[in-house]
Short mmCIF file of N, CA, C and O in Angstrom, two decimals:
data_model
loop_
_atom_site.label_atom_id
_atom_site.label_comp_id
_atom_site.label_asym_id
_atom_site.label_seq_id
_atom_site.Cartn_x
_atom_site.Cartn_y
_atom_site.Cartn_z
N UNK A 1 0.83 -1.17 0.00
CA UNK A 1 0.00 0.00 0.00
C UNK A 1 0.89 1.24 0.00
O UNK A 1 1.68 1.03 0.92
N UNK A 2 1.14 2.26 -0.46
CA UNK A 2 1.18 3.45 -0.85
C UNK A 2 1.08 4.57 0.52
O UNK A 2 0.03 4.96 1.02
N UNK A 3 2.39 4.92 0.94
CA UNK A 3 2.17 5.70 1.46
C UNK A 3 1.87 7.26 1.31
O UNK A 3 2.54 8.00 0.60
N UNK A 4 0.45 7.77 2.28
CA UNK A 4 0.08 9.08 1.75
C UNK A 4 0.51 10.16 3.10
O UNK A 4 0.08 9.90 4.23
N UNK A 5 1.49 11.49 2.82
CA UNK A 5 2.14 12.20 3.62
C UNK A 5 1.93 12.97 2.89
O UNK A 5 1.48 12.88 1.74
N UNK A 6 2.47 14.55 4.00
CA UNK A 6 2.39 15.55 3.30
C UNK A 6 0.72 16.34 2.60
O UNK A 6 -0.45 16.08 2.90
N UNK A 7 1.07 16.98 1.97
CA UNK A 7 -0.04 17.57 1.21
C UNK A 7 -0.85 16.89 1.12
O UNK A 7 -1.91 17.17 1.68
N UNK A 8 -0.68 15.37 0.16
CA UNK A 8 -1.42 14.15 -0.62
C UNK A 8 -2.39 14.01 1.22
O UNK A 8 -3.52 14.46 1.40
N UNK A 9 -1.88 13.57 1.87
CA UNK A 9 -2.87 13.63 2.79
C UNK A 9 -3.77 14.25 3.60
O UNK A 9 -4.74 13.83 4.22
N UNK A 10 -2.99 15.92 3.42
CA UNK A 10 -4.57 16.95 3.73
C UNK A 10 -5.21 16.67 2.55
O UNK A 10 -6.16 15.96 2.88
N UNK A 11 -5.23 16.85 1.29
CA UNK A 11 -6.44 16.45 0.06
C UNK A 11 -7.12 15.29 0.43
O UNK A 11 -8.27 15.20 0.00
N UNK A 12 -6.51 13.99 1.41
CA UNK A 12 -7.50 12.97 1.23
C UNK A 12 -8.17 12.97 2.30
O UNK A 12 -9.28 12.44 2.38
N UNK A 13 -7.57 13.57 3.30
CA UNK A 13 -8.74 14.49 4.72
C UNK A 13 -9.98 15.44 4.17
O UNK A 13 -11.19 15.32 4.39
N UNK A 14 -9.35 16.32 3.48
CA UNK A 14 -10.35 17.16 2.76
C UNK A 14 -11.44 17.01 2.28
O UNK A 14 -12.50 17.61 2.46
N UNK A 15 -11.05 15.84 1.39
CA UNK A 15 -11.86 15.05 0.60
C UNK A 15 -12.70 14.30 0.98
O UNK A 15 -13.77 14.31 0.37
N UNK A 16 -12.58 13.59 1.84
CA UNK A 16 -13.31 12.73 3.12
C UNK A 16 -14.04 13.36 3.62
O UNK A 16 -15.12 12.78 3.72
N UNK A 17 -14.04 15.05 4.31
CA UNK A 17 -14.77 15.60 5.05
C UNK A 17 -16.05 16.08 4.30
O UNK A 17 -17.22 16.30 4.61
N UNK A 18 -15.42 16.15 3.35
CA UNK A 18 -16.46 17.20 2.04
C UNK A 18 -17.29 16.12 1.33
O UNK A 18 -18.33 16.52 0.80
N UNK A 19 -16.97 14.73 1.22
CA UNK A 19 -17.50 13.58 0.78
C UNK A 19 -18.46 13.04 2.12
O UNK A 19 -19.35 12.24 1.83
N UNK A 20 -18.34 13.37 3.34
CA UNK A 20 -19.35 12.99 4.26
C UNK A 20 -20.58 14.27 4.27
O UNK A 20 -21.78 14.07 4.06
N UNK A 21 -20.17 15.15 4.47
CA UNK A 21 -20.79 16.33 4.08
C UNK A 21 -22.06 16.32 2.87
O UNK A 21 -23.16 16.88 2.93
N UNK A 22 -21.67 15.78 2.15
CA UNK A 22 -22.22 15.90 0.86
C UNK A 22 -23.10 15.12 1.10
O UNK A 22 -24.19 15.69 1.07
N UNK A 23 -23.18 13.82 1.38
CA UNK A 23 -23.88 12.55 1.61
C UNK A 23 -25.01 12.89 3.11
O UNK A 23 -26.14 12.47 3.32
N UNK A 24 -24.26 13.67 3.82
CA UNK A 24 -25.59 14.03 5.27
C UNK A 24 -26.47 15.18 4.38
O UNK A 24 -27.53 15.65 4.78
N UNK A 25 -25.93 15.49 3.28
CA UNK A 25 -26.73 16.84 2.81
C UNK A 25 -27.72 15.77 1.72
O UNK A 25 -28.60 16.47 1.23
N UNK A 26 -27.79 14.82 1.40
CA UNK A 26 -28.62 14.03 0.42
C UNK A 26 -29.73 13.25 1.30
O UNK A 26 -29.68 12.02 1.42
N UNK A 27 -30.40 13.77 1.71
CA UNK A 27 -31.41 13.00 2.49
C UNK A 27 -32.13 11.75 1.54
O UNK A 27 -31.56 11.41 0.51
N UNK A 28 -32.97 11.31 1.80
CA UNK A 28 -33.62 10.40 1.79
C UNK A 28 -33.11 8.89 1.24
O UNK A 28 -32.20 8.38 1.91
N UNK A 29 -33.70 8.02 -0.11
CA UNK A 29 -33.28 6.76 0.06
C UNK A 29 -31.89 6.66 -1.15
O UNK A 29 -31.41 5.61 -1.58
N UNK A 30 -31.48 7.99 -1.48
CA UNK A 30 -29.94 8.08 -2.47
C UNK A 30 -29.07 8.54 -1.12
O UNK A 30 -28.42 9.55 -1.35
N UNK A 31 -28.97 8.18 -0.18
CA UNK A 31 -28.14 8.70 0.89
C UNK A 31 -27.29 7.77 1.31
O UNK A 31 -27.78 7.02 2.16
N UNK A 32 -25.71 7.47 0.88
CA UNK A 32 -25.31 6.91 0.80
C UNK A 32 -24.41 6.35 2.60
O UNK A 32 -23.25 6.51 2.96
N UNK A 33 -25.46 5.75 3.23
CA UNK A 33 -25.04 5.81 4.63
C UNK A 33 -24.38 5.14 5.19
O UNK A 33 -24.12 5.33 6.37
N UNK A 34 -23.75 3.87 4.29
CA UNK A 34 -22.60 3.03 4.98
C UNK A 34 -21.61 3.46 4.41
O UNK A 34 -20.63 3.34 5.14
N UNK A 35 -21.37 3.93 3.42
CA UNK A 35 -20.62 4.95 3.09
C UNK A 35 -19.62 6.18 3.23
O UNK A 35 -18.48 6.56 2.97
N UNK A 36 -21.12 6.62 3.97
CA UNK A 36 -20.66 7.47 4.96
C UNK A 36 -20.12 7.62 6.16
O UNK A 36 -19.55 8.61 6.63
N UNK A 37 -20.35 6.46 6.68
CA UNK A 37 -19.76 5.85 7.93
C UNK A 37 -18.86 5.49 8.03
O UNK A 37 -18.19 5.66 9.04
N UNK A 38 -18.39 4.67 6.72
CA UNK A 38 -17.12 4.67 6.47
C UNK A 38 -16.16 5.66 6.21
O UNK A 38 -15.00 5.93 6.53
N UNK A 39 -16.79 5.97 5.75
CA UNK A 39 -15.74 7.89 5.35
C UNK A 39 -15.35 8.58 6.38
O UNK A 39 -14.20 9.01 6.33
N UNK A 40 -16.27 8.92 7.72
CA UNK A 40 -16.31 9.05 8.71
C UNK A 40 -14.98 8.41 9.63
O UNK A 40 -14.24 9.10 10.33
N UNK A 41 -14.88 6.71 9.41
CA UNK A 41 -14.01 6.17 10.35
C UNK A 41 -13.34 6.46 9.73
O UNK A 41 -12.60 7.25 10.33
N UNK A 42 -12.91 6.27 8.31
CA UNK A 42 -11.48 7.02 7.71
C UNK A 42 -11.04 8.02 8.56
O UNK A 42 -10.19 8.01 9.45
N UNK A 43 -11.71 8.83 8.17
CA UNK A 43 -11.30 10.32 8.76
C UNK A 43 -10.58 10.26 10.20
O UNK A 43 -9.39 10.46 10.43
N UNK A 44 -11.62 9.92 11.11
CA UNK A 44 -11.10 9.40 12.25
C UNK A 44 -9.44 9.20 12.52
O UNK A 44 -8.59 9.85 13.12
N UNK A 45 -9.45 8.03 11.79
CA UNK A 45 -8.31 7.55 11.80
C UNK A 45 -7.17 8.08 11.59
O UNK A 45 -6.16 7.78 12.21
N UNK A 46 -7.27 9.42 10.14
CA UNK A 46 -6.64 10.04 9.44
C UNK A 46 -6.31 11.75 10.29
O UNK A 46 -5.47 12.63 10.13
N UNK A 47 -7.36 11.57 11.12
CA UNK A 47 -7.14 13.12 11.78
C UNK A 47 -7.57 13.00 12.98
O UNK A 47 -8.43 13.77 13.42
N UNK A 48 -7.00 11.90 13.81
CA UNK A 48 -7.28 12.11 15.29
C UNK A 48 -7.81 13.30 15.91
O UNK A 48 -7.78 14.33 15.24
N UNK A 49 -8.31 13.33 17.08
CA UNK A 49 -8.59 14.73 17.45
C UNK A 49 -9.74 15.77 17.35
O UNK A 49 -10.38 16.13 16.36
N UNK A 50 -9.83 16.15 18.69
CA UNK A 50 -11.37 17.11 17.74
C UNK A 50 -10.84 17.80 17.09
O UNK A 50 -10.96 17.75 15.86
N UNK A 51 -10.10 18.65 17.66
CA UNK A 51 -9.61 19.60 16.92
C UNK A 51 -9.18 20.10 15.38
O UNK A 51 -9.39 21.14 14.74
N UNK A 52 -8.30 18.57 15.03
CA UNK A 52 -8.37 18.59 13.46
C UNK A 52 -9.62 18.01 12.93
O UNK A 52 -9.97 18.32 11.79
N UNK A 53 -10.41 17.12 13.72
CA UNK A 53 -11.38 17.06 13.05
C UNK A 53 -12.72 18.25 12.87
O UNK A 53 -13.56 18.15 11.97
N UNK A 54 -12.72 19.15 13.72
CA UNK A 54 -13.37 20.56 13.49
C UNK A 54 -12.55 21.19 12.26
O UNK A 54 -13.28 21.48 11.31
N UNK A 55 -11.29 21.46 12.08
CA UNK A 55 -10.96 22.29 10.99
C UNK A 55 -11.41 21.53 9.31
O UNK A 55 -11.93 21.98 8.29
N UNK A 56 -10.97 20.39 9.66
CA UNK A 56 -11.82 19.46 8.44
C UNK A 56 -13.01 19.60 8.14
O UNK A 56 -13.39 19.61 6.97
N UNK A 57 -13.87 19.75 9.24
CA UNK A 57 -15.48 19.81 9.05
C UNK A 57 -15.73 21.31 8.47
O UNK A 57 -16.45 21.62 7.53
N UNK A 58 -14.99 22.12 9.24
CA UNK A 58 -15.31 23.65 8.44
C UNK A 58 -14.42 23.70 7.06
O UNK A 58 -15.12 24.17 6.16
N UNK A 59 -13.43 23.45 6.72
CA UNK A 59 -13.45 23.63 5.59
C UNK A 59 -14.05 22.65 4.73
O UNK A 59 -13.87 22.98 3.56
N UNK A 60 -14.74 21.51 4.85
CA UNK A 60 -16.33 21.06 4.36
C UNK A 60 -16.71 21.91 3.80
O UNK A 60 -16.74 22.14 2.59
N UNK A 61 -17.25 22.81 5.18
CA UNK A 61 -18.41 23.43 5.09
C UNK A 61 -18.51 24.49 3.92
O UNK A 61 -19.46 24.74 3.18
N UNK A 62 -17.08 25.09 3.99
CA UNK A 62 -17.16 26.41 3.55
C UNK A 62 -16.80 25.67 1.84
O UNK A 62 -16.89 26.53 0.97
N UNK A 63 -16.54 24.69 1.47
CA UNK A 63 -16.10 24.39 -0.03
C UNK A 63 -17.61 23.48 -0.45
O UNK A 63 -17.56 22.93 -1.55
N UNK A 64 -18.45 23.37 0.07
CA UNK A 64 -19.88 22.38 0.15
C UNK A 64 -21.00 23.68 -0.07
O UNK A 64 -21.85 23.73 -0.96
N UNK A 65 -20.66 24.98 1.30
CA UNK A 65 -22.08 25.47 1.11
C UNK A 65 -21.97 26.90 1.13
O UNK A 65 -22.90 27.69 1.27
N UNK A 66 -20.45 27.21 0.94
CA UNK A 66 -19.28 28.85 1.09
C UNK A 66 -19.67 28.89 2.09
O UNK A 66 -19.97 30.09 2.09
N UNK A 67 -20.03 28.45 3.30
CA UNK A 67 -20.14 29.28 4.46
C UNK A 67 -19.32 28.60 5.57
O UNK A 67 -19.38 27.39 5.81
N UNK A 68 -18.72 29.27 6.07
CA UNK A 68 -18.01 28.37 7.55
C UNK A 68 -18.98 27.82 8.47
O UNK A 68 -18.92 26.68 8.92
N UNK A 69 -20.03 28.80 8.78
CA UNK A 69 -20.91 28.16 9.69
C UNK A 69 -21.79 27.46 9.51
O UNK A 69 -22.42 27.00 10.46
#
């Protein structure tokens, strides 16, 4: 497996956050929810912490809906 450092791995944090994001924003039966759960434990894994995991979630937010909040 391929190790991902550096940059390559804020994009696949990023990406993850904005890919769960997207999927809580698709309600009903196209809502891709194991999916998402999975994406979720990725993340986890990938950004211990609330803390990085709050900066992940806002920049979600703000590349998903322009808004930070």
């Amino acid at each position: 497996m391929a190790e991902i450092t550096g940059r390559e791995l804020h994009l696949v944090k990023k990406a993850l956050a904005i890919a769960v994001l997207a999927i809580e924003r698709q309600p009903g039966p196209f809502q891709s929810y194991s999916d998402m759960q999975d994406m979720k434990g990725q993340l986890d894994l990938l950004a211990p912490g609330d803390t990085e995991l709050a900066f992940y979630a806002r920049a979600a937010r703000i590349a998903v809906t322009g808004n930070p909040e």
